[in-house]
Short mmCIF file of C-alpha atoms in Angstrom, two decimals:
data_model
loop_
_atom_site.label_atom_id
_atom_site.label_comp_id
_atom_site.label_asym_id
_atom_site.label_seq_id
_atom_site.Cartn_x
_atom_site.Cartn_y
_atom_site.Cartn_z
CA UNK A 1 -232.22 313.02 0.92
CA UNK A 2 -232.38 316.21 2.61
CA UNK A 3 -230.57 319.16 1.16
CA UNK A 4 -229.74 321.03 4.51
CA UNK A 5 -228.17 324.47 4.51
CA UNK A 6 -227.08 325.25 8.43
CA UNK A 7 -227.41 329.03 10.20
CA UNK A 8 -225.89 329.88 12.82
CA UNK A 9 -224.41 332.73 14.71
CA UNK A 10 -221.77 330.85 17.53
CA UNK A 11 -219.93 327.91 18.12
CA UNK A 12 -221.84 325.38 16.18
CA UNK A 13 -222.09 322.31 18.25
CA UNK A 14 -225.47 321.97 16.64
CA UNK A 15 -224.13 321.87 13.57
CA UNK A 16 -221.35 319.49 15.06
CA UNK A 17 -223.82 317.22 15.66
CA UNK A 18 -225.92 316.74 12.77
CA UNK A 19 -222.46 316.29 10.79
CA UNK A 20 -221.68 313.64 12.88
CA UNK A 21 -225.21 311.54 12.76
CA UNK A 22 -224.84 311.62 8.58
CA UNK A 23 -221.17 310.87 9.05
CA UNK A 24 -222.31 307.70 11.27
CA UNK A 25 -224.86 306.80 8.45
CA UNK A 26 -227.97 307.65 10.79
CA UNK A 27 -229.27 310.61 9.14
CA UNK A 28 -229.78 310.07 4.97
CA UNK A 29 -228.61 314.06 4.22
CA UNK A 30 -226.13 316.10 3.34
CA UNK A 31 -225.17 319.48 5.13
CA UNK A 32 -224.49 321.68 1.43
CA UNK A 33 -223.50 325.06 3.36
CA UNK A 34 -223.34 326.59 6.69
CA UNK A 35 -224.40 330.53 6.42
CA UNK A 36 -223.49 332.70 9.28
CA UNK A 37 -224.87 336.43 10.27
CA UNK A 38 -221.54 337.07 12.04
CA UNK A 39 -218.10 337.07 10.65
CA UNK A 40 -215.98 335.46 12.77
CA UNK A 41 -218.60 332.87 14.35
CA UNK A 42 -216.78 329.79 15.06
CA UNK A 43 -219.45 327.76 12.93
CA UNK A 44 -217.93 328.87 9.98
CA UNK A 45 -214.69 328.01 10.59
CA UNK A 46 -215.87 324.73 11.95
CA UNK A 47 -217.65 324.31 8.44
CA UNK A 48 -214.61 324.86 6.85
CA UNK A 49 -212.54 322.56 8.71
CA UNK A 50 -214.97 319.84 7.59
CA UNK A 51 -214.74 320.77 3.71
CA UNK A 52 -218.42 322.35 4.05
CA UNK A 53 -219.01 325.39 2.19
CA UNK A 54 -218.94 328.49 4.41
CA UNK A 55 -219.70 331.96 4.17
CA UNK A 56 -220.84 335.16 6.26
CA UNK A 57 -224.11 336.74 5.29
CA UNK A 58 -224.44 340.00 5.95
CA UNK A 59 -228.15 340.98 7.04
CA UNK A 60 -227.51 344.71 8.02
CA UNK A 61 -229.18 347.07 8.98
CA UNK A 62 -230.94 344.85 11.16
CA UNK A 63 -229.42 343.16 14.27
CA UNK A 64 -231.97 341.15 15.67
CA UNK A 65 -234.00 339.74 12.59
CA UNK A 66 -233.30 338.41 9.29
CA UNK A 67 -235.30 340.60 6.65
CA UNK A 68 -235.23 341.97 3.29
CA UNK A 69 -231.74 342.55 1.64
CA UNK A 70 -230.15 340.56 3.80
CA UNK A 71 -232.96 337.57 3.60
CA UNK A 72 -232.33 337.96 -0.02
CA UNK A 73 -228.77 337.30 0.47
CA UNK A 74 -229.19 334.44 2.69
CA UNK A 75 -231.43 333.01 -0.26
CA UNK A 76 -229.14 333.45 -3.14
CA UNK A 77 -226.76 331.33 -0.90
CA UNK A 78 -228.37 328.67 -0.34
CA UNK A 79 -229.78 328.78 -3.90
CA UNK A 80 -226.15 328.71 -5.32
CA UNK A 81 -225.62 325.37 -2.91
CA UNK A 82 -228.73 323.55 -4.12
CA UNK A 83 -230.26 323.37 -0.55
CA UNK A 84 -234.32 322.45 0.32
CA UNK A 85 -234.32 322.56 3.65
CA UNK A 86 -232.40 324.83 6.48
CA UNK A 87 -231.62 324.16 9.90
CA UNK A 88 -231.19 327.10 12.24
CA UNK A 89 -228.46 326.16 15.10
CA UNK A 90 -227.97 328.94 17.20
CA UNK A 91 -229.23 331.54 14.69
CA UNK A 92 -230.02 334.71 16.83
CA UNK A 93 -232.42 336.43 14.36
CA UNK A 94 -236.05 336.23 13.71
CA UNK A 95 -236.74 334.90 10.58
CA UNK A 96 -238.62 337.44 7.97
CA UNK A 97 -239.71 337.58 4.58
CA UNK A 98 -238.40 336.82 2.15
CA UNK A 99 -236.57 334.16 3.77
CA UNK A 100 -239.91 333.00 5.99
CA UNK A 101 -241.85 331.87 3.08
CA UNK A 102 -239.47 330.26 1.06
CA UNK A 103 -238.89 326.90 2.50
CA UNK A 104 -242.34 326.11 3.84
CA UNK A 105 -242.38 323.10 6.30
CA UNK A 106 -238.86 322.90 5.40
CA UNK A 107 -236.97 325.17 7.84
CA UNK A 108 -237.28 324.22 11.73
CA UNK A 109 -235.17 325.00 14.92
CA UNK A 110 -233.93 323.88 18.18
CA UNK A 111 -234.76 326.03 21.37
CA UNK A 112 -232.97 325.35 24.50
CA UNK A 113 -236.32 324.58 26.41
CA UNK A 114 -239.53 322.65 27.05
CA UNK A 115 -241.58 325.56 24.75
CA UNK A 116 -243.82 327.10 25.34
CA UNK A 117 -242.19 327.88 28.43
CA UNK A 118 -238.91 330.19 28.50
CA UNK A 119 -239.17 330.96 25.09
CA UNK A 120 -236.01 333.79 23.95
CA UNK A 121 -232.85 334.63 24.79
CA UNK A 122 -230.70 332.58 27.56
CA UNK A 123 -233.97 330.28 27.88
CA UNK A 124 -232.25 327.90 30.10
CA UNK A 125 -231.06 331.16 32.87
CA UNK A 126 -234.80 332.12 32.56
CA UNK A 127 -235.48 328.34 34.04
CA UNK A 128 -233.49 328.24 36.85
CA UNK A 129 -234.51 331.82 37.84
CA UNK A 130 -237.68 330.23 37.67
CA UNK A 131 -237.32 327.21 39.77
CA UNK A 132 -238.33 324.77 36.91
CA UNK A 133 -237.48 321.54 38.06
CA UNK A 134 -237.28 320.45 34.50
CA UNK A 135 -235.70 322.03 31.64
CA UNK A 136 -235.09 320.68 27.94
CA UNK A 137 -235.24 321.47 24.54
CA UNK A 138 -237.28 321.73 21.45
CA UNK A 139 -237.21 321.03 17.88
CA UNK A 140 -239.81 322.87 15.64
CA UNK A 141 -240.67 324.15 12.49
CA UNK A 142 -239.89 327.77 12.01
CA UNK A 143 -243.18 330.36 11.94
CA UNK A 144 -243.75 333.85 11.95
CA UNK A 145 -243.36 334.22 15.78
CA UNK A 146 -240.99 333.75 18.04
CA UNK A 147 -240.27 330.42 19.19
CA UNK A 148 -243.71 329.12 18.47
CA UNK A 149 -243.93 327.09 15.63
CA UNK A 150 -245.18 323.01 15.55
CA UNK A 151 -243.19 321.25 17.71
CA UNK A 152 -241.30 318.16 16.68
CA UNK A 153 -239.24 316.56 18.97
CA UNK A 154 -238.83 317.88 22.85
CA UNK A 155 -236.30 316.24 25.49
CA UNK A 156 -236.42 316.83 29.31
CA UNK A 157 -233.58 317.55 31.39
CA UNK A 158 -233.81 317.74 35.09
CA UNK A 159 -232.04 321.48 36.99
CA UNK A 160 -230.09 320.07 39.80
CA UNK A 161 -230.01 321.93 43.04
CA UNK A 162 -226.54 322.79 42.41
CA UNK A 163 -226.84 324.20 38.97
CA UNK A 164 -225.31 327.25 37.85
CA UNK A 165 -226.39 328.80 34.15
CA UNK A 166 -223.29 327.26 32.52
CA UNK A 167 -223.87 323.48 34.09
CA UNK A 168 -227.80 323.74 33.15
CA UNK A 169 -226.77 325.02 29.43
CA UNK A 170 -224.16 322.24 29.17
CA UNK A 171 -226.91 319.45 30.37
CA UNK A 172 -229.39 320.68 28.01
CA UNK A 173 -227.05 320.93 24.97
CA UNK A 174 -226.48 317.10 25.60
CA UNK A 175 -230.00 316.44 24.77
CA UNK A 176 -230.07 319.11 21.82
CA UNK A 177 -227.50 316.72 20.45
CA UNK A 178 -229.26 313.97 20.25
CA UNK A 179 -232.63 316.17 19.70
CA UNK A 180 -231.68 317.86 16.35
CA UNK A 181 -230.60 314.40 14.59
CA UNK A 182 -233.48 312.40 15.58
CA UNK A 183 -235.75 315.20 14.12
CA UNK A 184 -234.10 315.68 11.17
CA UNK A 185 -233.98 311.75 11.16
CA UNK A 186 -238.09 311.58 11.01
CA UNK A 187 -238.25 314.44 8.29
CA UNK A 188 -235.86 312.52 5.66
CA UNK A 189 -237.44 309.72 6.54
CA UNK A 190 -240.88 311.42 5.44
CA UNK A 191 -242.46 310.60 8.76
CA UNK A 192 -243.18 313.95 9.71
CA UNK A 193 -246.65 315.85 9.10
CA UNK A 194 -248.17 319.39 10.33
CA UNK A 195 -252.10 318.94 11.04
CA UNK A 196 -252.70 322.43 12.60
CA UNK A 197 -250.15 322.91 15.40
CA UNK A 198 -249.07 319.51 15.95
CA UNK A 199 -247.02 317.30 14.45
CA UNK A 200 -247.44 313.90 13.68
CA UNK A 201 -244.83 311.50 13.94
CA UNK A 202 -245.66 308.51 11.78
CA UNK A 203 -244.47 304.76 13.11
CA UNK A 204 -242.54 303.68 9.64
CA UNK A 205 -241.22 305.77 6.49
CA UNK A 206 -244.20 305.83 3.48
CA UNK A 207 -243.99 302.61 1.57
CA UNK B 1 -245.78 314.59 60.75
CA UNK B 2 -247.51 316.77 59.19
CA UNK B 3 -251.50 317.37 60.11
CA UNK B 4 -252.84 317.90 56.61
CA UNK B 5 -256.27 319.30 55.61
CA UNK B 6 -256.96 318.69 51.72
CA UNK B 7 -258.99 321.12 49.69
CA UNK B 8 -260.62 319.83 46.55
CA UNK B 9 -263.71 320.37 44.14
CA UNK B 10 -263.82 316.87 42.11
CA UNK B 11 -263.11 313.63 42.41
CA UNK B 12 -260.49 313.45 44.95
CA UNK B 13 -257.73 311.16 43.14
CA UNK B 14 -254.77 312.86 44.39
CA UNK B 15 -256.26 312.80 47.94
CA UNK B 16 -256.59 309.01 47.17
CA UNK B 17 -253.20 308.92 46.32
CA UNK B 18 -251.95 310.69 49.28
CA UNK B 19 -253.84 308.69 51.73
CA UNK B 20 -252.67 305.52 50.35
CA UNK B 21 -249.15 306.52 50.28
CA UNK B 22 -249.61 307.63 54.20
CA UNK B 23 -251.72 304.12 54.49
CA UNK B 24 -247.95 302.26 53.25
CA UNK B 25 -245.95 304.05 55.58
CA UNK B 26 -244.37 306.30 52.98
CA UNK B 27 -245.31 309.43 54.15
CA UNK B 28 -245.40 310.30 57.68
CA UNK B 29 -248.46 312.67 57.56
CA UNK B 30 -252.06 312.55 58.66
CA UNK B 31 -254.69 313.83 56.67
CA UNK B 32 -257.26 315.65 58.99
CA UNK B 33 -259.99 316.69 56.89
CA UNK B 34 -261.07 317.02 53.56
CA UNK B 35 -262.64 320.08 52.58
CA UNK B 36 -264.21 321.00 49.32
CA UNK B 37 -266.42 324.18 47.84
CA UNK B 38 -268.75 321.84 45.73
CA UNK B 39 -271.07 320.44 48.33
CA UNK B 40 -271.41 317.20 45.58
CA UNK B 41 -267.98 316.72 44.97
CA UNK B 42 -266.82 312.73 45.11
CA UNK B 43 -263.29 313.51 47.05
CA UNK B 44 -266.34 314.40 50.20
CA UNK B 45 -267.84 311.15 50.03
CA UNK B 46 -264.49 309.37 49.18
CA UNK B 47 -263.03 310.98 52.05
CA UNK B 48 -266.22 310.02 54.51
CA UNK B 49 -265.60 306.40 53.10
CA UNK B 50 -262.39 306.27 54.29
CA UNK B 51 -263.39 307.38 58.23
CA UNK B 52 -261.65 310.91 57.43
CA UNK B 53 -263.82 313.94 58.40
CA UNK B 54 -265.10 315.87 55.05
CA UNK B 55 -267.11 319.23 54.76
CA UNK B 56 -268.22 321.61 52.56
CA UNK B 57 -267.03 325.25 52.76
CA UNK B 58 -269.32 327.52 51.40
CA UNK B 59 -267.50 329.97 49.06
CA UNK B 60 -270.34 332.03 47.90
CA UNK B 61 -270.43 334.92 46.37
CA UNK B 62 -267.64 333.86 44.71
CA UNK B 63 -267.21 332.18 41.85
CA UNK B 64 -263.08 331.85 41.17
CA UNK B 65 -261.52 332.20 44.47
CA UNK B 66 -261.68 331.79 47.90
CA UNK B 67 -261.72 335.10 50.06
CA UNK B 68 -263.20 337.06 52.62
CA UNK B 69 -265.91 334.98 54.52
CA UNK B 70 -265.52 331.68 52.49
CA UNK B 71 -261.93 331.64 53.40
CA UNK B 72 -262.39 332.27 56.82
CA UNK B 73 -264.92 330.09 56.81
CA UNK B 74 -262.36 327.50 55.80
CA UNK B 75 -259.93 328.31 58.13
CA UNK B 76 -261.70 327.83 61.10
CA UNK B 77 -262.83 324.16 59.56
CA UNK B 78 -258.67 323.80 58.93
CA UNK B 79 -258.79 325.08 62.39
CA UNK B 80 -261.01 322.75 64.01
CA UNK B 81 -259.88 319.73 62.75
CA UNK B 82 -255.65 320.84 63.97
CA UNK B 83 -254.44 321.35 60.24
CA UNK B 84 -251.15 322.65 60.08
CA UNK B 85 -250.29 322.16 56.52
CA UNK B 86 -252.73 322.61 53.52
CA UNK B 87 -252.41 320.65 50.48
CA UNK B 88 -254.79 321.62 47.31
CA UNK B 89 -256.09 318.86 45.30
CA UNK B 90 -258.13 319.79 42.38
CA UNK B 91 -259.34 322.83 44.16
CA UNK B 92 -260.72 325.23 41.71
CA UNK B 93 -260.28 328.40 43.06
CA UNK B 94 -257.93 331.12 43.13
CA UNK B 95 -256.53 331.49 47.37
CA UNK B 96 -256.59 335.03 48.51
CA UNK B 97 -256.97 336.30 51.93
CA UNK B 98 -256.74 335.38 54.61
CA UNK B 99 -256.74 332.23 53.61
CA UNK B 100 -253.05 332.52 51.51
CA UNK B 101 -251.09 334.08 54.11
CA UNK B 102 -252.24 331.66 56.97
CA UNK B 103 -249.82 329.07 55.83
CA UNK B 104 -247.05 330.20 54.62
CA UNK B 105 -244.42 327.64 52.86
CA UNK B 106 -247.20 325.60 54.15
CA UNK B 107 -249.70 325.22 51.22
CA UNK B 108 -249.12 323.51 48.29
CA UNK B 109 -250.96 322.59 44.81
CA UNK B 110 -250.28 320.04 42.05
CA UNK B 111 -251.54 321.75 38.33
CA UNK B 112 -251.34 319.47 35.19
CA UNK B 113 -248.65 321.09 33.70
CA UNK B 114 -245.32 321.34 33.39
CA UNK B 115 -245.41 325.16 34.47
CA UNK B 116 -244.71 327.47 33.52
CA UNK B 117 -246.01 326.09 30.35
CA UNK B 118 -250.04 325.86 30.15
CA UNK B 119 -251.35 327.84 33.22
CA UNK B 120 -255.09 327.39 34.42
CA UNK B 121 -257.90 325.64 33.09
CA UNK B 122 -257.86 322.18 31.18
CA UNK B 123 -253.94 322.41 30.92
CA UNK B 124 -253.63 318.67 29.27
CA UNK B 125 -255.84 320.16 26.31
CA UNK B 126 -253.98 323.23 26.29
CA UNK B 127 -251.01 320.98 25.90
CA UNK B 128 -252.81 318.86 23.01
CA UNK B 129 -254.06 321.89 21.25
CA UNK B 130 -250.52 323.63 21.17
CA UNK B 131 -248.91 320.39 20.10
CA UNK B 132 -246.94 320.14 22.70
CA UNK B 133 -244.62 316.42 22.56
CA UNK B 134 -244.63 316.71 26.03
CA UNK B 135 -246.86 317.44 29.23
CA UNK B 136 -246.65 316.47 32.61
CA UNK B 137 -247.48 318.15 36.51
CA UNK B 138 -246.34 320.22 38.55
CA UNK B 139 -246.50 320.41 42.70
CA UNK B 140 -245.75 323.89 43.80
CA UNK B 141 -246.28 326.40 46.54
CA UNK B 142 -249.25 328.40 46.52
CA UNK B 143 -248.43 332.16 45.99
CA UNK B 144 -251.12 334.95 44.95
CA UNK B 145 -250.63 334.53 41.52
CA UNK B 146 -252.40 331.05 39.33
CA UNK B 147 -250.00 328.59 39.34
CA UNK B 148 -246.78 330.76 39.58
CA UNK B 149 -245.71 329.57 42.88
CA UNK B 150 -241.76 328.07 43.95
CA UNK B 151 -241.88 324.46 42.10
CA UNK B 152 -241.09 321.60 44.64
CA UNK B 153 -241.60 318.43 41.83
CA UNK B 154 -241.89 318.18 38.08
CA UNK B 155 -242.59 315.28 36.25
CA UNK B 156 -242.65 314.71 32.36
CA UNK B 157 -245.54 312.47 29.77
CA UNK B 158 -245.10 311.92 26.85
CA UNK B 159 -247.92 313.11 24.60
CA UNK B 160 -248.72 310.39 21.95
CA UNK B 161 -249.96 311.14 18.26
CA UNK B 162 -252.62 309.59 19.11
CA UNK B 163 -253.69 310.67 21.87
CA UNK B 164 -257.24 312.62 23.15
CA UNK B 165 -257.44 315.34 25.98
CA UNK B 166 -259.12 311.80 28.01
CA UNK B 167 -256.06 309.79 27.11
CA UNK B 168 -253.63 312.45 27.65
CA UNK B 169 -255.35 313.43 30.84
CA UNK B 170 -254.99 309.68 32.31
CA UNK B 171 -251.71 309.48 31.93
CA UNK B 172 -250.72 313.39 33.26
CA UNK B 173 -252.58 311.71 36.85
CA UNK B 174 -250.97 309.11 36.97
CA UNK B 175 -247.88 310.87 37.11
CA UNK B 176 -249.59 313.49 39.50
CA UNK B 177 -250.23 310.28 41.88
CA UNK B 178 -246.61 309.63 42.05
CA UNK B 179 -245.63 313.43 42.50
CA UNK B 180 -247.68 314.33 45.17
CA UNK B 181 -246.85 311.95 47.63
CA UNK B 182 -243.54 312.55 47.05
CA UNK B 183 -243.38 316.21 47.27
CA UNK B 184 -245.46 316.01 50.41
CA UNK B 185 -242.73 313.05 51.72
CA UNK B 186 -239.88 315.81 50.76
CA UNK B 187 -241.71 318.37 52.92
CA UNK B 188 -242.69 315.84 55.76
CA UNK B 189 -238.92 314.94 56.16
CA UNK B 190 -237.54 318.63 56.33
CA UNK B 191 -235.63 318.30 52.99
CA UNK B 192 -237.26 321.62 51.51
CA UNK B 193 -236.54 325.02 51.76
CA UNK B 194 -237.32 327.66 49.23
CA UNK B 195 -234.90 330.17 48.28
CA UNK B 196 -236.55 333.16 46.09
CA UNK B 197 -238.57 331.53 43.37
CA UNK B 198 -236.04 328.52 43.74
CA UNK B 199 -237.12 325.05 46.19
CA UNK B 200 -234.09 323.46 47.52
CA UNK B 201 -234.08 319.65 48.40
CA UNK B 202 -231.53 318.51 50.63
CA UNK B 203 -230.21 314.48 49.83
CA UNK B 204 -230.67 313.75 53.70
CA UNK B 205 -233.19 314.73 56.39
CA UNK B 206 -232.02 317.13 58.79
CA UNK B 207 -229.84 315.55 61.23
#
């Protein structure tokens, strides 16, 4: 059973999501904390709500990665809830050392598009300015770059001629939905393997 | 109708596709010539096979791209033969002048890719090697850069665990022999207009 401790830095339907699919039975894991890097993100309350441990990390000085003190930090809180394997949903940092190394093949992501296109901030505005006919999103494992590491799951969503940046985002999130749980799905069910870059998805659990 | 010359360097599949779609009576386009800068390329015989005149443009000194001489060299062939709309089929150059600026919103290419992801060369094994979970192709509008022009048609593959750049390859044309016929039928029936980077489709036909 996976030990998942959730990051975050928003609303947390990410987080909404993969509570619900081990709720339903679908997903053999247990969400043991949700960490956030800013105070009053509404994951935390949402967390809280839902009788999951909660708390704000603060990773100061830095505002745009995750790195020394504050990676310490994050670490002695999931430590002191027993987790072995994080989930970043809507966590705006880059992840650094110390935090980087410690879960190896353990920590992954979900980007709000087909990578390695649009990887970054606002990823789905960045494909309609493009004229991508198709959008999506990713789940991967976490490396030292930016949106790069082994992919594990990807869903397509097609831009309408009539999107705006809020009615793309809300399309794409529908797939991240079902993306995140079906990912974390293979992983407990030891299915998953890293060969290089790519990931292989086995047909049944190990005997 | 439009009075289309193809421009290729292989095998020709996608100008098989495109005549057999105009063959059904799904596209209301002619093809006028074929036209390719490999004076052994298949898609000339193919094309010869099929009653549709086929000639080699010489490109020389080139190696990458079509320009100066070689492209006017072509243009008088488009010329000749009452082309009024360019498609690109496996072509393996880069366009420059005057070649790119005698058609404008009137040349198109399909690329192996869902773009922006995996520009250039042997995208489907750029796709495998990154680990992508999934590929696909792309029909766009030619513009000076390599495969940045407005997208008119996307379509997604799945990339198996098992598959090879051959396998993966196969199944990206397959989808490429659906998507070109259709973007050309979208074109042929006045449903596109492009808008900045961004190709509009209308749901009718111009009244």
């Amino acid at each position: 059973m996976l030990k998942i401790g959730v990051l975050g830095s928003g609303k947390g339907s990410n987080f909404q999501s993969i509570y619900d699919a081990i709720a339903a039975g679908l997903l053999d894991a247990e969400i043991r904390c949700v960490a956030a890097d800013v105070p009053d993100a509404y994951i935390l309350e949402r967390a809280r709500k839902l009788g999951v441990p909660a708390g704000f990390i603060d990773c100061a000085p830095f505002k745009t990665k995750i790195e020394g003190d504050g990676a310490q930090r994050m670490l002695d809180f999931l430590a002191d809830h027993d987790v072995d394997f994080v989930a970043l949903a809507g966590f705006m940092r880059i992840v650094k050392e110390p935090l980087l190394s410690a879960f190896p093949e353990r920590m992954v992501n979900i980007h709000p598009a087909l990578l390695p296109a649009f990887p970054g901030l606002e990823s789905w505005k960045q494909a309609l300015d493009y004229g991508a006919k198709l959008a999506g999103c990713t789940v991967h494992f976490i490396d030292a770059g930016m949106d790069t590491g082994p992919i594990i799951v990807q869903r397509a969503v097609a831009v309408h001629d009539d999107d705006t940046a809020e009615t793309l985002h809300a399309r794409i999130q529908i797939e991240e939905h079902i993306a995140y749980p079906e990912a974390l799905r293979l992983i407990a069910d030891g299915r998953v393997s890293v060969v290089g870059r790519r990931v292989r998805i086995a047909a049944h659990p190990p005997a």
